[in-house]
Amino acid sequence: MEKKLLNLLTGLCVVALPFLFKGSKMRENLLIFFSKGVLATLVDAYVVGTKRIEYPVRPFKKIFKTNIIYDILFFPILSVIWVKMSYNDNFWKIVLKSLVFSVPMSFGQWYFEKNSRLFKWKKWSPFHTFGSVNFTLFTIRGLVGLIKKLDKIKGNQNITE
């Protein structure tokens, strides 16, 4: 069952990719996607390395200790969607929209940890998931905000459009 779930998630992510990267902000979306992939991989490598989470069922078990589908596809795609949703919002709307992603993800991971072999939590809880998801979302959103400010300072507002 777990391999089918991972295959379904991979398929959904691959189908979503072309829709996320069309339009005027393609370069910015690619930057978000790859930055989140790097950040999620680093955070996950630390968490797995400190034996807080284990991924019993994952692709390329002999090469990776983390689940690369989450780190390199799923989380980056969610970040691109979240940044698109919150691109012109003020701080409090951004916080509210972050809850739309982090709360269901925390409950989803809790459910799958209890009912599948996708995750095995050792020193982890839904609160850790909530915190780490919000940390990475706001880090990437901060990067986007920095890029917007730099573009405004340089007067090159067409760089990311």
mmCIF file of C-alpha atoms in Angstrom:
data_model
loop_
_atom_site.group_PDB
_atom_site.id
_atom_site.type_symbol
_atom_site.label_atom_id
_atom_site.label_comp_id
_atom_site.label_asym_id
_atom_site.label_seq_id
_atom_site.Cartn_x
_atom_site.Cartn_y
_atom_site.Cartn_z
ATOM 1 C CA MET A 1 0.000 0.000 0.000
ATOM 2 C CA GLU A 2 2.800 2.441 0.888
ATOM 3 C CA LYS A 3 4.504 2.083 -2.492
ATOM 4 C CA LYS A 4 1.183 2.750 -4.209
ATOM 5 C CA LEU A 5 0.712 5.906 -2.124
ATOM 6 C CA LEU A 6 4.221 7.096 -2.999
ATOM 7 C CA ASN A 7 3.631 6.345 -6.684
ATOM 8 C CA LEU A 8 0.337 8.261 -6.555
ATOM 9 C CA LEU A 9 2.033 11.227 -4.872
ATOM 10 C CA THR A 10 4.837 11.158 -7.445
ATOM 11 C CA GLY A 11 2.327 11.035 -10.289
ATOM 12 C CA LEU A 12 0.324 13.953 -8.897
ATOM 13 C CA CYS A 13 3.497 15.996 -8.452
ATOM 14 C CA VAL A 14 4.730 15.295 -11.976
ATOM 15 C CA VAL A 15 1.321 16.225 -13.432
ATOM 16 C CA ALA A 16 1.279 19.476 -11.402
ATOM 17 C CA LEU A 17 4.764 20.630 -12.438
ATOM 18 C CA PRO A 18 3.950 22.059 -15.893
ATOM 19 C CA PHE A 19 1.017 24.054 -14.515
ATOM 20 C CA LEU A 20 3.134 25.660 -11.794
ATOM 21 C CA PHE A 21 5.891 26.891 -14.046
ATOM 22 C CA LYS A 22 3.967 28.598 -16.786
ATOM 23 C CA GLY A 23 3.315 32.285 -16.745
ATOM 24 C CA SER A 24 5.199 35.463 -16.129
ATOM 25 C CA LYS A 25 6.979 34.472 -12.896
ATOM 26 C CA MET A 26 8.537 31.242 -14.110
ATOM 27 C CA ARG A 27 12.082 32.127 -12.977
ATOM 28 C CA GLU A 28 10.892 33.108 -9.528
ATOM 29 C CA ASN A 29 8.830 29.910 -9.234
ATOM 30 C CA LEU A 30 11.843 27.832 -10.253
ATOM 31 C CA LEU A 31 13.936 29.609 -7.626
ATOM 32 C CA ILE A 32 11.263 28.863 -5.003
ATOM 33 C CA PHE A 33 11.015 25.239 -6.117
ATOM 34 C CA PHE A 34 14.744 24.530 -6.033
ATOM 35 C CA SER A 35 15.379 26.561 -2.869
ATOM 36 C CA LYS A 36 12.643 24.693 -1.012
ATOM 37 C CA GLY A 37 14.019 21.406 -2.316
ATOM 38 C CA VAL A 38 17.454 22.208 -0.903
ATOM 39 C CA LEU A 39 16.047 23.509 2.387
ATOM 40 C CA ALA A 40 13.680 20.542 2.850
ATOM 41 C CA THR A 41 16.473 18.087 2.052
ATOM 42 C CA LEU A 42 18.813 19.724 4.580
ATOM 43 C CA VAL A 43 16.177 19.821 7.325
ATOM 44 C CA ASP A 44 15.095 16.237 6.614
ATOM 45 C CA ALA A 45 18.693 14.978 6.527
ATOM 46 C CA TYR A 46 19.255 16.536 9.955
ATOM 47 C CA VAL A 47 16.024 15.095 11.362
ATOM 48 C CA VAL A 48 16.732 11.616 9.995
ATOM 49 C CA GLY A 49 20.402 11.830 11.000
ATOM 50 C CA THR A 50 19.436 12.600 14.592
ATOM 51 C CA LYS A 51 17.027 9.640 14.495
ATOM 52 C CA ARG A 52 13.864 11.651 15.099
ATOM 53 C CA ILE A 53 12.093 10.294 12.013
ATOM 54 C CA GLU A 54 12.607 7.207 9.928
ATOM 55 C CA TYR A 55 11.197 6.429 6.489
ATOM 56 C CA PRO A 56 10.783 2.636 6.322
ATOM 57 C CA VAL A 57 9.262 2.760 2.824
ATOM 58 C CA ARG A 58 11.042 5.159 0.485
ATOM 59 C CA PRO A 59 12.501 5.205 -3.008
ATOM 60 C CA PHE A 60 16.224 4.495 -3.460
ATOM 61 C CA LYS A 61 16.693 3.076 0.050
ATOM 62 C CA LYS A 62 20.344 2.255 -0.540
ATOM 63 C CA ILE A 63 21.200 5.807 -1.602
ATOM 64 C CA PHE A 64 18.970 8.091 0.505
ATOM 65 C CA LYS A 65 17.902 7.884 4.147
ATOM 66 C CA THR A 66 15.245 10.530 3.553
ATOM 67 C CA ASN A 67 12.203 10.304 1.318
ATOM 68 C CA ILE A 68 13.225 12.283 -1.742
ATOM 69 C CA ILE A 69 9.666 12.417 -3.082
ATOM 70 C CA TYR A 70 8.710 14.646 -0.165
ATOM 71 C CA ASP A 71 11.905 16.686 -0.175
ATOM 72 C CA ILE A 72 12.447 17.219 -3.878
ATOM 73 C CA LEU A 73 8.903 17.161 -5.299
ATOM 74 C CA PHE A 74 6.023 17.445 -2.835
ATOM 75 C CA PHE A 75 7.227 20.152 -0.422
ATOM 76 C CA PRO A 76 8.710 22.360 -3.166
ATOM 77 C CA ILE A 77 5.467 22.189 -5.161
ATOM 78 C CA LEU A 78 3.459 23.151 -2.082
ATOM 79 C CA SER A 79 5.819 26.064 -1.488
ATOM 80 C CA VAL A 80 5.371 27.360 -5.033
ATOM 81 C CA ILE A 81 1.591 27.173 -4.594
ATOM 82 C CA TRP A 82 1.781 28.875 -1.176
ATOM 83 C CA VAL A 83 3.984 31.716 -2.423
ATOM 84 C CA LYS A 84 1.646 32.227 -5.393
ATOM 85 C CA MET A 85 -1.314 32.387 -2.997
ATOM 86 C CA SER A 86 0.395 34.811 -0.624
ATOM 87 C CA TYR A 87 2.490 36.843 -3.059
ATOM 88 C CA ASN A 88 0.818 40.235 -2.489
ATOM 89 C CA ASP A 89 -0.511 39.646 1.039
ATOM 90 C CA ASN A 90 0.363 41.385 4.276
ATOM 91 C CA PHE A 91 1.986 39.559 7.188
ATOM 92 C CA TRP A 92 -1.210 38.380 8.896
ATOM 93 C CA LYS A 93 -2.723 37.014 5.691
ATOM 94 C CA ILE A 94 0.538 35.173 5.052
ATOM 95 C CA VAL A 95 0.370 33.660 8.554
ATOM 96 C CA LEU A 96 -3.246 32.606 8.000
ATOM 97 C CA LYS A 97 -2.426 31.041 4.636
ATOM 98 C CA SER A 98 0.540 29.209 6.154
ATOM 99 C CA LEU A 99 -1.904 27.523 8.532
ATOM 100 C CA VAL A 100 -3.880 26.280 5.523
ATOM 101 C CA PHE A 101 -0.802 24.238 4.594
ATOM 102 C CA SER A 102 0.862 23.387 7.905
ATOM 103 C CA VAL A 103 -2.177 22.234 9.900
ATOM 104 C CA PRO A 104 -3.461 19.677 7.340
ATOM 105 C CA MET A 105 0.097 18.478 6.721
ATOM 106 C CA SER A 106 0.617 17.941 10.445
ATOM 107 C CA PHE A 107 -2.619 15.970 10.755
ATOM 108 C CA GLY A 108 -1.855 14.056 7.556
ATOM 109 C CA GLN A 109 1.575 13.014 8.765
ATOM 110 C CA TRP A 110 0.121 12.020 12.130
ATOM 111 C CA TYR A 111 -2.510 9.876 10.377
ATOM 112 C CA PHE A 112 -0.016 8.208 8.047
ATOM 113 C CA GLU A 113 2.443 7.620 10.876
ATOM 114 C CA LYS A 114 -0.275 5.739 12.767
ATOM 115 C CA ASN A 115 -1.759 3.881 9.786
ATOM 116 C CA SER A 116 1.127 3.186 7.405
ATOM 117 C CA ARG A 117 4.847 2.550 7.233
ATOM 118 C CA LEU A 118 5.603 5.815 5.398
ATOM 119 C CA PHE A 119 6.911 7.495 8.590
ATOM 120 C CA LYS A 120 8.158 6.212 11.886
ATOM 121 C CA TRP A 121 8.340 8.940 14.505
ATOM 122 C CA LYS A 122 10.833 8.417 17.277
ATOM 123 C CA LYS A 123 11.387 11.886 18.752
ATOM 124 C CA TRP A 124 8.807 13.686 16.638
ATOM 125 C CA SER A 125 5.197 14.821 16.842
ATOM 126 C CA PRO A 126 2.629 16.734 14.783
ATOM 127 C CA PHE A 127 3.862 19.901 16.529
ATOM 128 C CA HIS A 128 7.362 19.318 15.154
ATOM 129 C CA THR A 129 5.885 18.900 11.683
ATOM 130 C CA PHE A 130 3.864 22.080 12.138
ATOM 131 C CA GLY A 131 6.954 24.008 13.215
ATOM 132 C CA SER A 132 9.247 22.676 10.515
ATOM 133 C CA VAL A 133 6.695 23.244 7.734
ATOM 134 C CA ASN A 134 6.118 26.832 8.888
ATOM 135 C CA PHE A 135 9.853 27.437 9.292
ATOM 136 C CA THR A 136 10.581 26.337 5.733
ATOM 137 C CA LEU A 137 7.561 28.153 4.275
ATOM 138 C CA PHE A 138 8.510 31.437 5.932
ATOM 139 C CA THR A 139 12.169 31.007 5.015
ATOM 140 C CA ILE A 140 11.257 30.634 1.354
ATOM 141 C CA ARG A 141 8.722 33.473 1.598
ATOM 142 C CA GLY A 142 11.451 35.642 3.124
ATOM 143 C CA LEU A 143 13.691 34.813 0.168
ATOM 144 C CA VAL A 144 10.925 35.900 -2.221
ATOM 145 C CA GLY A 145 10.427 39.116 -0.239
ATOM 146 C CA LEU A 146 14.168 39.803 -0.433
ATOM 147 C CA ILE A 147 14.144 39.261 -4.198
ATOM 148 C CA LYS A 148 11.181 41.636 -4.566
ATOM 149 C CA LYS A 149 13.007 44.317 -2.532
ATOM 150 C CA LEU A 150 16.236 43.883 -4.491
ATOM 151 C CA ASP A 151 14.339 44.180 -7.756
ATOM 152 C CA LYS A 152 12.656 47.338 -6.511
ATOM 153 C CA ILE A 153 15.992 48.836 -5.424
ATOM 154 C CA LYS A 154 17.618 48.018 -8.735
ATOM 155 C CA GLY A 155 14.600 49.199 -10.666
ATOM 156 C CA ASN A 156 14.480 45.887 -12.528
ATOM 157 C CA GLN A 157 10.932 44.862 -11.785
ATOM 158 C CA ASN A 158 10.751 42.835 -14.994
ATOM 159 C CA ILE A 159 13.391 40.344 -13.833
ATOM 160 C CA THR A 160 10.912 38.159 -11.964
ATOM 161 C CA GLU A 161 7.918 38.886 -14.136
#
